[in-house]
Amino acid sequence: MPQSLAHIALVVRDYDEAIAWFTEKLGFTLVADEYQAEQDKRWVLVAPAGAPEGAATLLLARASKPEQAAFIGNQAGGRVFLFLKTDDFRRDHESMRARGVRFVREPKEAPYGTVAVFEDLYGNLWDLVQFA
């Protein structure tokens, strides 16, 4: 039976600031933004530009209690948490820097490809990677 990841939840402080950051800074596409009255929350999905139909999306999940809020920006304990794959590292690295994305580790060549580490608006660490 084939399986795949559908969504990856990212705890955020505010829906609108997270949507703005992911769409404006990373160029992601807003896939869904639907209010769910019964739970008083929104179902917000974003995806990298050019992601194929059915690819995993990022679920922007607003923290609804203090225990959840404590993990905003530190969902992986300071480790790289998410990996953004690109087909043109230089293009995307330059574009992201021009839009104000903060890189905390500069590009390097590794056996698996070219990689640099950036942080999202809350401080979660991501790899921008072009696999060899």
mmCIF file of N, CA and C in Angstrom:
data_model
loop_
_atom_site.group_PDB
_atom_site.id
_atom_site.type_symbol
_atom_site.label_atom_id
_atom_site.label_comp_id
_atom_site.label_asym_id
_atom_site.label_seq_id
_atom_site.Cartn_x
_atom_site.Cartn_y
_atom_site.Cartn_z
ATOM 1 N N MET A 1 0.851 -1.177 0.000
ATOM 2 C CA MET A 1 0.000 0.000 0.000
ATOM 3 C C MET A 1 0.898 1.242 0.000
ATOM 4 N N PRO A 2 0.833 2.068 -1.031
ATOM 5 C CA PRO A 2 1.671 3.273 -1.091
ATOM 6 C C PRO A 2 1.241 4.306 -0.039
ATOM 7 N N GLN A 3 2.230 4.935 0.542
ATOM 8 C CA GLN A 3 1.981 5.998 1.509
ATOM 9 C C GLN A 3 2.889 7.176 1.195
ATOM 10 N N SER A 4 2.503 8.353 1.671
ATOM 11 C CA SER A 4 3.339 9.547 1.550
ATOM 12 C C SER A 4 2.919 10.534 2.627
ATOM 13 N N LEU A 5 3.792 11.471 2.907
ATOM 14 C CA LEU A 5 3.434 12.532 3.840
ATOM 15 C C LEU A 5 2.468 13.485 3.153
ATOM 16 N N ALA A 6 1.450 13.907 3.870
ATOM 17 C CA ALA A 6 0.475 14.837 3.309
ATOM 18 C C ALA A 6 0.761 16.266 3.768
ATOM 19 N N HIS A 7 0.928 16.451 5.081
ATOM 20 C CA HIS A 7 1.164 17.771 5.658
ATOM 21 C C HIS A 7 2.188 17.651 6.785
ATOM 22 N N ILE A 8 2.936 18.714 6.980
ATOM 23 C CA ILE A 8 3.854 18.811 8.109
ATOM 24 C C ILE A 8 3.442 20.054 8.882
ATOM 25 N N ALA A 9 3.087 19.878 10.147
ATOM 26 C CA ALA A 9 2.601 20.998 10.955
ATOM 27 C C ALA A 9 3.780 21.828 11.477
ATOM 28 N N LEU A 10 3.667 23.125 11.331
ATOM 29 C CA LEU A 10 4.629 24.068 11.864
ATOM 30 C C LEU A 10 3.874 24.994 12.806
ATOM 31 N N VAL A 11 4.222 24.979 14.081
ATOM 32 C CA VAL A 11 3.536 25.821 15.062
ATOM 33 C C VAL A 11 3.962 27.276 14.846
ATOM 34 N N VAL A 12 2.966 28.154 14.703
ATOM 35 C CA VAL A 12 3.214 29.573 14.434
ATOM 36 C C VAL A 12 2.492 30.441 15.464
ATOM 37 N N ARG A 13 2.939 31.667 15.576
ATOM 38 C CA ARG A 13 2.334 32.616 16.511
ATOM 39 C C ARG A 13 1.050 33.218 15.945
ATOM 40 N N ASP A 14 1.077 33.497 14.632
ATOM 41 C CA ASP A 14 -0.035 34.197 13.998
ATOM 42 C C ASP A 14 -0.163 33.717 12.549
ATOM 43 N N TYR A 15 -1.360 33.395 12.141
ATOM 44 C CA TYR A 15 -1.572 32.904 10.782
ATOM 45 C C TYR A 15 -1.105 33.901 9.724
ATOM 46 N N ASP A 16 -1.571 35.141 9.843
ATOM 47 C CA ASP A 16 -1.310 36.109 8.783
ATOM 48 C C ASP A 16 0.163 36.458 8.648
ATOM 49 N N GLU A 17 0.880 36.604 9.775
ATOM 50 C CA GLU A 17 2.308 36.901 9.658
ATOM 51 C C GLU A 17 3.060 35.720 9.056
ATOM 52 N N ALA A 18 2.636 34.494 9.377
ATOM 53 C CA ALA A 18 3.291 33.313 8.821
ATOM 54 C C ALA A 18 2.994 33.187 7.323
ATOM 55 N N ILE A 19 1.756 33.406 6.934
ATOM 56 C CA ILE A 19 1.413 33.371 5.498
ATOM 57 C C ILE A 19 2.256 34.398 4.749
ATOM 58 N N ALA A 20 2.318 35.612 5.262
ATOM 59 C CA ALA A 20 3.079 36.673 4.594
ATOM 60 C C ALA A 20 4.541 36.283 4.451
ATOM 61 N N TRP A 21 5.127 35.758 5.507
ATOM 62 C CA TRP A 21 6.551 35.408 5.450
ATOM 63 C C TRP A 21 6.803 34.299 4.428
ATOM 64 N N PHE A 22 6.028 33.238 4.490
ATOM 65 C CA PHE A 22 6.274 32.115 3.587
ATOM 66 C C PHE A 22 5.986 32.466 2.130
ATOM 67 N N THR A 23 4.975 33.272 1.872
ATOM 68 C CA THR A 23 4.664 33.623 0.489
ATOM 69 C C THR A 23 5.582 34.732 -0.039
ATOM 70 N N GLU A 24 5.915 35.706 0.792
ATOM 71 C CA GLU A 24 6.730 36.830 0.333
ATOM 72 C C GLU A 24 8.224 36.543 0.397
ATOM 73 N N LYS A 25 8.703 35.910 1.444
ATOM 74 C CA LYS A 25 10.143 35.671 1.601
ATOM 75 C C LYS A 25 10.608 34.417 0.873
ATOM 76 N N LEU A 26 9.812 33.343 0.935
ATOM 77 C CA LEU A 26 10.221 32.087 0.297
ATOM 78 C C LEU A 26 9.534 31.849 -1.039
ATOM 79 N N GLY A 27 8.514 32.647 -1.352
ATOM 80 C CA GLY A 27 7.815 32.471 -2.624
ATOM 81 C C GLY A 27 6.884 31.275 -2.646
ATOM 82 N N PHE A 28 6.483 30.796 -1.461
ATOM 83 C CA PHE A 28 5.554 29.670 -1.385
ATOM 84 C C PHE A 28 4.185 30.095 -1.910
ATOM 85 N N THR A 29 3.392 29.117 -2.269
ATOM 86 C CA THR A 29 2.020 29.324 -2.718
ATOM 87 C C THR A 29 1.072 29.043 -1.557
ATOM 88 N N LEU A 30 0.082 29.897 -1.382
ATOM 89 C CA LEU A 30 -0.967 29.649 -0.396
ATOM 90 C C LEU A 30 -1.944 28.657 -1.023
ATOM 91 N N VAL A 31 -2.013 27.459 -0.457
ATOM 92 C CA VAL A 31 -2.844 26.385 -0.999
ATOM 93 C C VAL A 31 -4.253 26.429 -0.411
ATOM 94 N N ALA A 32 -4.352 26.714 0.887
ATOM 95 C CA ALA A 32 -5.656 26.759 1.557
ATOM 96 C C ALA A 32 -5.589 27.714 2.733
ATOM 97 N N ASP A 33 -6.686 28.390 2.974
ATOM 98 C CA ASP A 33 -6.855 29.232 4.157
ATOM 99 C C ASP A 33 -8.353 29.227 4.471
ATOM 100 N N GLU A 34 -8.752 28.271 5.293
ATOM 101 C CA GLU A 34 -10.168 28.061 5.565
ATOM 102 C C GLU A 34 -10.432 28.146 7.066
ATOM 103 N N TYR A 35 -11.406 28.944 7.432
ATOM 104 C CA TYR A 35 -11.783 29.070 8.840
ATOM 105 C C TYR A 35 -12.603 27.854 9.254
ATOM 106 N N GLN A 36 -12.286 27.292 10.408
ATOM 107 C CA GLN A 36 -13.026 26.163 10.966
ATOM 108 C C GLN A 36 -13.694 26.628 12.251
ATOM 109 N N ALA A 37 -14.933 27.051 12.121
ATOM 110 C CA ALA A 37 -15.658 27.673 13.233
ATOM 111 C C ALA A 37 -15.777 26.765 14.449
ATOM 112 N N GLU A 38 -15.999 25.482 14.225
ATOM 113 C CA GLU A 38 -16.213 24.570 15.360
ATOM 114 C C GLU A 38 -14.992 24.481 16.272
ATOM 115 N N GLN A 39 -13.805 24.770 15.732
ATOM 116 C CA GLN A 39 -12.593 24.738 16.552
ATOM 117 C C GLN A 39 -11.961 26.124 16.693
ATOM 118 N N ASP A 40 -12.581 27.128 16.105
ATOM 119 C CA ASP A 40 -12.079 28.495 16.104
ATOM 120 C C ASP A 40 -10.606 28.550 15.696
ATOM 121 N N LYS A 41 -10.326 27.931 14.554
ATOM 122 C CA LYS A 41 -8.975 27.961 14.008
ATOM 123 C C LYS A 41 -9.055 27.978 12.500
ATOM 124 N N ARG A 42 -7.923 28.169 11.875
ATOM 125 C CA ARG A 42 -7.849 28.167 10.418
ATOM 126 C C ARG A 42 -7.029 26.974 9.942
ATOM 127 N N TRP A 43 -7.391 26.459 8.803
ATOM 128 C CA TRP A 43 -6.661 25.399 8.125
ATOM 129 C C TRP A 43 -5.859 26.099 7.045
ATOM 130 N N VAL A 44 -4.554 26.308 7.312
ATOM 131 C CA VAL A 44 -3.699 27.082 6.414
ATOM 132 C C VAL A 44 -2.582 26.179 5.893
ATOM 133 N N LEU A 45 -2.557 26.016 4.587
ATOM 134 C CA LEU A 45 -1.539 25.201 3.935
ATOM 135 C C LEU A 45 -0.754 26.051 2.952
ATOM 136 N N VAL A 46 0.569 25.904 2.967
ATOM 137 C CA VAL A 46 1.440 26.541 1.983
ATOM 138 C C VAL A 46 2.337 25.468 1.380
ATOM 139 N N ALA A 47 2.791 25.733 0.155
ATOM 140 C CA ALA A 47 3.660 24.784 -0.540
ATOM 141 C C ALA A 47 4.726 25.554 -1.309
ATOM 142 N N PRO A 48 5.901 24.953 -1.459
ATOM 143 C CA PRO A 48 6.939 25.597 -2.261
ATOM 144 C C PRO A 48 6.451 25.840 -3.683
ATOM 145 N N ALA A 49 6.945 26.900 -4.278
ATOM 146 C CA ALA A 49 6.592 27.207 -5.669
ATOM 147 C C ALA A 49 6.950 26.025 -6.553
ATOM 148 N N GLY A 50 6.050 25.655 -7.428
ATOM 149 C CA GLY A 50 6.317 24.576 -8.365
ATOM 150 C C GLY A 50 6.171 23.182 -7.799
ATOM 151 N N ALA A 51 5.707 23.066 -6.560
ATOM 152 C CA ALA A 51 5.506 21.734 -5.982
ATOM 153 C C ALA A 51 4.471 20.982 -6.803
ATOM 154 N N PRO A 52 4.721 19.703 -7.084
ATOM 155 C CA PRO A 52 3.757 18.952 -7.884
ATOM 156 C C PRO A 52 2.458 18.698 -7.134
ATOM 157 N N GLU A 53 1.413 18.455 -7.876
ATOM 158 C CA GLU A 53 0.108 18.116 -7.306
ATOM 159 C C GLU A 53 0.269 16.927 -6.369
ATOM 160 N N GLY A 54 -0.283 17.039 -5.173
ATOM 161 C CA GLY A 54 -0.219 15.953 -4.209
ATOM 162 C C GLY A 54 1.032 15.936 -3.344
ATOM 163 N N ALA A 55 1.952 16.876 -3.566
ATOM 164 C CA ALA A 55 3.167 16.935 -2.742
ATOM 165 C C ALA A 55 2.798 17.373 -1.321
ATOM 166 N N ALA A 56 3.626 17.025 -0.385
ATOM 167 C CA ALA A 56 3.399 17.425 1.003
ATOM 168 C C ALA A 56 3.348 18.944 1.111
ATOM 169 N N THR A 57 2.490 19.430 1.995
ATOM 170 C CA THR A 57 2.380 20.862 2.249
ATOM 171 C C THR A 57 2.732 21.146 3.698
ATOM 172 N N LEU A 58 2.980 22.408 3.975
ATOM 173 C CA LEU A 58 3.266 22.861 5.321
ATOM 174 C C LEU A 58 1.966 23.397 5.913
ATOM 175 N N LEU A 59 1.551 22.823 7.038
ATOM 176 C CA LEU A 59 0.357 23.273 7.750
ATOM 177 C C LEU A 59 0.791 24.306 8.780
ATOM 178 N N LEU A 60 0.367 25.544 8.602
ATOM 179 C CA LEU A 60 0.697 26.605 9.551
ATOM 180 C C LEU A 60 -0.322 26.539 10.677
ATOM 181 N N ALA A 61 0.098 26.028 11.814
ATOM 182 C CA ALA A 61 -0.800 25.730 12.938
ATOM 183 C C ALA A 61 -0.546 26.723 14.067
ATOM 184 N N ARG A 62 -1.486 27.630 14.269
ATOM 185 C CA ARG A 62 -1.329 28.622 15.334
ATOM 186 C C ARG A 62 -1.373 27.936 16.695
ATOM 187 N N ALA A 63 -0.424 28.305 17.537
ATOM 188 C CA ALA A 63 -0.404 27.781 18.902
ATOM 189 C C ALA A 63 -1.683 28.216 19.606
ATOM 190 N N SER A 64 -2.341 27.264 20.259
ATOM 191 C CA SER A 64 -3.610 27.580 20.914
ATOM 192 C C SER A 64 -3.521 27.535 22.430
ATOM 193 N N LYS A 65 -2.367 27.167 22.966
ATOM 194 C CA LYS A 65 -2.181 27.171 24.417
ATOM 195 C C LYS A 65 -0.704 27.376 24.725
ATOM 196 N N PRO A 66 -0.383 27.786 25.933
ATOM 197 C CA PRO A 66 1.005 28.103 26.289
ATOM 198 C C PRO A 66 1.986 26.955 26.043
ATOM 199 N N GLU A 67 1.546 25.735 26.251
ATOM 200 C CA GLU A 67 2.440 24.593 26.026
ATOM 201 C C GLU A 67 2.879 24.515 24.564
ATOM 202 N N GLN A 68 1.980 24.848 23.655
ATOM 203 C CA GLN A 68 2.323 24.854 22.237
ATOM 204 C C GLN A 68 3.170 26.065 21.886
ATOM 205 N N ALA A 69 2.823 27.201 22.436
ATOM 206 C CA ALA A 69 3.558 28.433 22.146
ATOM 207 C C ALA A 69 5.030 28.321 22.527
ATOM 208 N N ALA A 70 5.328 27.521 23.535
ATOM 209 C CA ALA A 70 6.714 27.352 23.976
ATOM 210 C C ALA A 70 7.589 26.745 22.878
ATOM 211 N N PHE A 71 6.981 26.087 21.892
ATOM 212 C CA PHE A 71 7.750 25.434 20.830
ATOM 213 C C PHE A 71 7.868 26.263 19.559
ATOM 214 N N ILE A 72 7.255 27.429 19.525
ATOM 215 C CA ILE A 72 7.364 28.281 18.343
ATOM 216 C C ILE A 72 8.830 28.644 18.153
ATOM 217 N N GLY A 73 9.356 28.332 16.988
ATOM 218 C CA GLY A 73 10.746 28.651 16.671
ATOM 219 C C GLY A 73 11.750 27.636 17.156
ATOM 220 N N ASN A 74 11.297 26.630 17.864
ATOM 221 C CA ASN A 74 12.236 25.637 18.382
ATOM 222 C C ASN A 74 11.623 24.235 18.314
ATOM 223 N N GLN A 75 11.003 23.932 17.209
ATOM 224 C CA GLN A 75 10.318 22.656 17.091
ATOM 225 C C GLN A 75 11.257 21.465 17.043
ATOM 226 N N ALA A 76 12.522 21.693 16.739
ATOM 227 C CA ALA A 76 13.471 20.581 16.645
ATOM 228 C C ALA A 76 14.654 20.765 17.594
ATOM 229 N N GLY A 77 14.468 21.550 18.635
ATOM 230 C CA GLY A 77 15.528 21.702 19.625
ATOM 231 C C GLY A 77 16.798 22.319 19.085
ATOM 232 N N GLY A 78 16.686 23.192 18.082
ATOM 233 C CA GLY A 78 17.852 23.869 17.532
ATOM 234 C C GLY A 78 18.498 23.157 16.351
ATOM 235 N N ARG A 79 17.987 22.013 15.981
ATOM 236 C CA ARG A 79 18.492 21.289 14.798
ATOM 237 C C ARG A 79 17.786 21.795 13.544
ATOM 238 N N VAL A 80 18.422 21.552 12.402
ATOM 239 C CA VAL A 80 17.720 21.807 11.148
ATOM 240 C C VAL A 80 16.469 20.937 11.157
ATOM 241 N N PHE A 81 15.359 21.553 10.839
ATOM 242 C CA PHE A 81 14.050 20.915 10.976
ATOM 243 C C PHE A 81 13.444 20.546 9.628
ATOM 244 N N LEU A 82 13.567 21.425 8.666
ATOM 245 C CA LEU A 82 12.948 21.220 7.363
ATOM 246 C C LEU A 82 13.983 21.422 6.263
ATOM 247 N N PHE A 83 13.742 20.789 5.124
ATOM 248 C CA PHE A 83 14.698 20.796 4.024
ATOM 249 C C PHE A 83 13.981 21.246 2.763
ATOM 250 N N LEU A 84 14.383 22.397 2.240
ATOM 251 C CA LEU A 84 13.774 22.940 1.032
ATOM 252 C C LEU A 84 14.668 22.593 -0.151
ATOM 253 N N LYS A 85 14.201 21.692 -0.996
ATOM 254 C CA LYS A 85 14.964 21.222 -2.153
ATOM 255 C C LYS A 85 14.763 22.187 -3.312
ATOM 256 N N THR A 86 15.849 22.473 -4.017
ATOM 257 C CA THR A 86 15.799 23.353 -5.178
ATOM 258 C C THR A 86 16.497 22.706 -6.365
ATOM 259 N N ASP A 87 16.135 23.153 -7.548
ATOM 260 C CA ASP A 87 16.831 22.692 -8.747
ATOM 261 C C ASP A 87 17.891 23.693 -9.198
ATOM 262 N N ASP A 88 17.965 24.854 -8.514
ATOM 263 C CA ASP A 88 18.963 25.877 -8.840
ATOM 264 C C ASP A 88 19.342 26.608 -7.544
ATOM 265 N N PHE A 89 20.343 26.087 -6.869
ATOM 266 C CA PHE A 89 20.725 26.618 -5.567
ATOM 267 C C PHE A 89 21.082 28.102 -5.631
ATOM 268 N N ARG A 90 21.949 28.487 -6.543
ATOM 269 C CA ARG A 90 22.406 29.889 -6.618
ATOM 270 C C ARG A 90 21.238 30.846 -6.831
ATOM 271 N N ARG A 91 20.352 30.510 -7.751
ATOM 272 C CA ARG A 91 19.185 31.360 -8.015
ATOM 273 C C ARG A 91 18.364 31.567 -6.745
ATOM 274 N N ASP A 92 18.027 30.467 -6.073
ATOM 275 C CA ASP A 92 17.154 30.572 -4.908
ATOM 276 C C ASP A 92 17.860 31.185 -3.715
ATOM 277 N N HIS A 93 19.121 30.886 -3.523
ATOM 278 C CA HIS A 93 19.883 31.487 -2.418
ATOM 279 C C HIS A 93 19.936 33.001 -2.583
ATOM 280 N N GLU A 94 20.259 33.453 -3.777
ATOM 281 C CA GLU A 94 20.332 34.897 -4.035
ATOM 282 C C GLU A 94 18.970 35.561 -3.893
ATOM 283 N N SER A 95 17.942 34.921 -4.411
ATOM 284 C CA SER A 95 16.587 35.467 -4.320
ATOM 285 C C SER A 95 16.133 35.571 -2.866
ATOM 286 N N MET A 96 16.377 34.532 -2.100
ATOM 287 C CA MET A 96 15.965 34.538 -0.695
ATOM 288 C C MET A 96 16.719 35.606 0.088
ATOM 289 N N ARG A 97 18.000 35.723 -0.140
ATOM 290 C CA ARG A 97 18.784 36.774 0.544
ATOM 291 C C ARG A 97 18.253 38.161 0.179
ATOM 292 N N ALA A 98 17.936 38.361 -1.090
ATOM 293 C CA ALA A 98 17.422 39.659 -1.544
ATOM 294 C C ALA A 98 16.086 39.993 -0.886
ATOM 295 N N ARG A 99 15.312 38.969 -0.523
ATOM 296 C CA ARG A 99 14.018 39.174 0.138
ATOM 297 C C ARG A 99 14.153 39.269 1.650
ATOM 298 N N GLY A 100 15.375 39.172 2.167
ATOM 299 C CA GLY A 100 15.590 39.342 3.596
ATOM 300 C C GLY A 100 15.627 38.069 4.414
ATOM 301 N N VAL A 101 15.716 36.913 3.769
ATOM 302 C CA VAL A 101 15.843 35.664 4.518
ATOM 303 C C VAL A 101 17.233 35.628 5.140
ATOM 304 N N ARG A 102 17.289 35.271 6.412
ATOM 305 C CA ARG A 102 18.563 35.263 7.151
ATOM 306 C C ARG A 102 19.193 33.876 7.091
ATOM 307 N N PHE A 103 20.364 33.809 6.475
ATOM 308 C CA PHE A 103 21.130 32.570 6.437
ATOM 309 C C PHE A 103 22.085 32.546 7.620
ATOM 310 N N VAL A 104 22.078 31.451 8.341
ATOM 311 C CA VAL A 104 22.927 31.325 9.526
ATOM 312 C C VAL A 104 24.157 30.473 9.250
ATOM 313 N N ARG A 105 24.164 29.744 8.143
ATOM 314 C CA ARG A 105 25.344 29.029 7.654
ATOM 315 C C ARG A 105 25.405 29.244 6.152
ATOM 316 N N GLU A 106 26.543 29.724 5.724
ATOM 317 C CA GLU A 106 26.723 30.049 4.310
ATOM 318 C C GLU A 106 26.790 28.779 3.466
ATOM 319 N N PRO A 107 26.627 28.929 2.152
ATOM 320 C CA PRO A 107 26.636 27.769 1.261
ATOM 321 C C PRO A 107 27.932 26.969 1.364
ATOM 322 N N LYS A 108 27.767 25.663 1.242
ATOM 323 C CA LYS A 108 28.933 24.784 1.189
ATOM 324 C C LYS A 108 28.614 23.628 0.258
ATOM 325 N N GLU A 109 29.672 23.079 -0.292
ATOM 326 C CA GLU A 109 29.565 21.891 -1.130
ATOM 327 C C GLU A 109 29.760 20.687 -0.223
ATOM 328 N N ALA A 110 28.873 19.732 -0.328
ATOM 329 C CA ALA A 110 28.945 18.502 0.446
ATOM 330 C C ALA A 110 28.805 17.336 -0.529
ATOM 331 N N PRO A 111 29.157 16.143 -0.101
ATOM 332 C CA PRO A 111 29.039 14.998 -1.008
ATOM 333 C C PRO A 111 27.633 14.824 -1.585
ATOM 334 N N TYR A 112 26.623 15.224 -0.857
ATOM 335 C CA TYR A 112 25.242 15.051 -1.307
ATOM 336 C C TYR A 112 24.721 16.225 -2.113
ATOM 337 N N GLY A 113 25.454 17.363 -2.134
ATOM 338 C CA GLY A 113 25.010 18.520 -2.902
ATOM 339 C C GLY A 113 25.459 19.833 -2.292
ATOM 340 N N THR A 114 24.788 20.913 -2.676
ATOM 341 C CA THR A 114 25.076 22.250 -2.173
ATOM 342 C C THR A 114 24.020 22.611 -1.150
ATOM 343 N N VAL A 115 24.454 23.179 -0.015
ATOM 344 C CA VAL A 115 23.526 23.422 1.085
ATOM 345 C C VAL A 115 23.895 24.697 1.828
ATOM 346 N N ALA A 116 22.878 25.370 2.356
ATOM 347 C CA ALA A 116 23.047 26.494 3.275
ATOM 348 C C ALA A 116 21.882 26.431 4.261
ATOM 349 N N VAL A 117 22.109 26.932 5.465
ATOM 350 C CA VAL A 117 21.081 26.883 6.506
ATOM 351 C C VAL A 117 20.496 28.283 6.701
ATOM 352 N N PHE A 118 19.169 28.350 6.700
ATOM 353 C CA PHE A 118 18.493 29.617 6.982
ATOM 354 C C PHE A 118 17.476 29.407 8.087
ATOM 355 N N GLU A 119 17.020 30.527 8.644
ATOM 356 C CA GLU A 119 15.985 30.425 9.674
ATOM 357 C C GLU A 119 14.712 31.070 9.171
ATOM 358 N N ASP A 120 13.589 30.496 9.620
ATOM 359 C CA ASP A 120 12.306 31.079 9.253
ATOM 360 C C ASP A 120 12.005 32.251 10.187
ATOM 361 N N LEU A 121 10.842 32.824 10.063
ATOM 362 C CA LEU A 121 10.516 34.019 10.838
ATOM 363 C C LEU A 121 10.529 33.790 12.339
ATOM 364 N N TYR A 122 10.440 32.537 12.776
ATOM 365 C CA TYR A 122 10.423 32.253 14.206
ATOM 366 C C TYR A 122 11.747 31.704 14.720
ATOM 367 N N GLY A 123 12.656 31.379 13.806
ATOM 368 C CA GLY A 123 13.951 30.860 14.218
ATOM 369 C C GLY A 123 14.157 29.377 13.964
ATOM 370 N N ASN A 124 13.141 28.669 13.453
ATOM 371 C CA ASN A 124 13.351 27.273 13.064
ATOM 372 C C ASN A 124 14.400 27.230 11.961
ATOM 373 N N LEU A 125 15.263 26.231 12.008
ATOM 374 C CA LEU A 125 16.316 26.111 11.013
ATOM 375 C C LEU A 125 15.897 25.212 9.861
ATOM 376 N N TRP A 126 16.256 25.648 8.670
ATOM 377 C CA TRP A 126 15.962 24.945 7.422
ATOM 378 C C TRP A 126 17.251 24.796 6.624
ATOM 379 N N ASP A 127 17.340 23.739 5.827
ATOM 380 C CA ASP A 127 18.366 23.636 4.796
ATOM 381 C C ASP A 127 17.757 24.047 3.475
ATOM 382 N N LEU A 128 18.474 24.873 2.727
ATOM 383 C CA LEU A 128 18.206 25.050 1.316
ATOM 384 C C LEU A 128 19.215 24.137 0.645
ATOM 385 N N VAL A 129 18.741 23.176 -0.137
ATOM 386 C CA VAL A 129 19.650 22.160 -0.656
ATOM 387 C C VAL A 129 19.349 21.834 -2.123
ATOM 388 N N GLN A 130 20.423 21.740 -2.878
ATOM 389 C CA GLN A 130 20.343 21.196 -4.233
ATOM 390 C C GLN A 130 21.146 19.902 -4.199
ATOM 391 N N PHE A 131 20.446 18.794 -4.337
ATOM 392 C CA PHE A 131 21.106 17.488 -4.251
ATOM 393 C C PHE A 131 21.951 17.237 -5.495
ATOM 394 N N ALA A 132 23.075 16.568 -5.286
ATOM 395 C CA ALA A 132 23.999 16.246 -6.389
ATOM 396 C C ALA A 132 23.374 15.166 -7.270
#
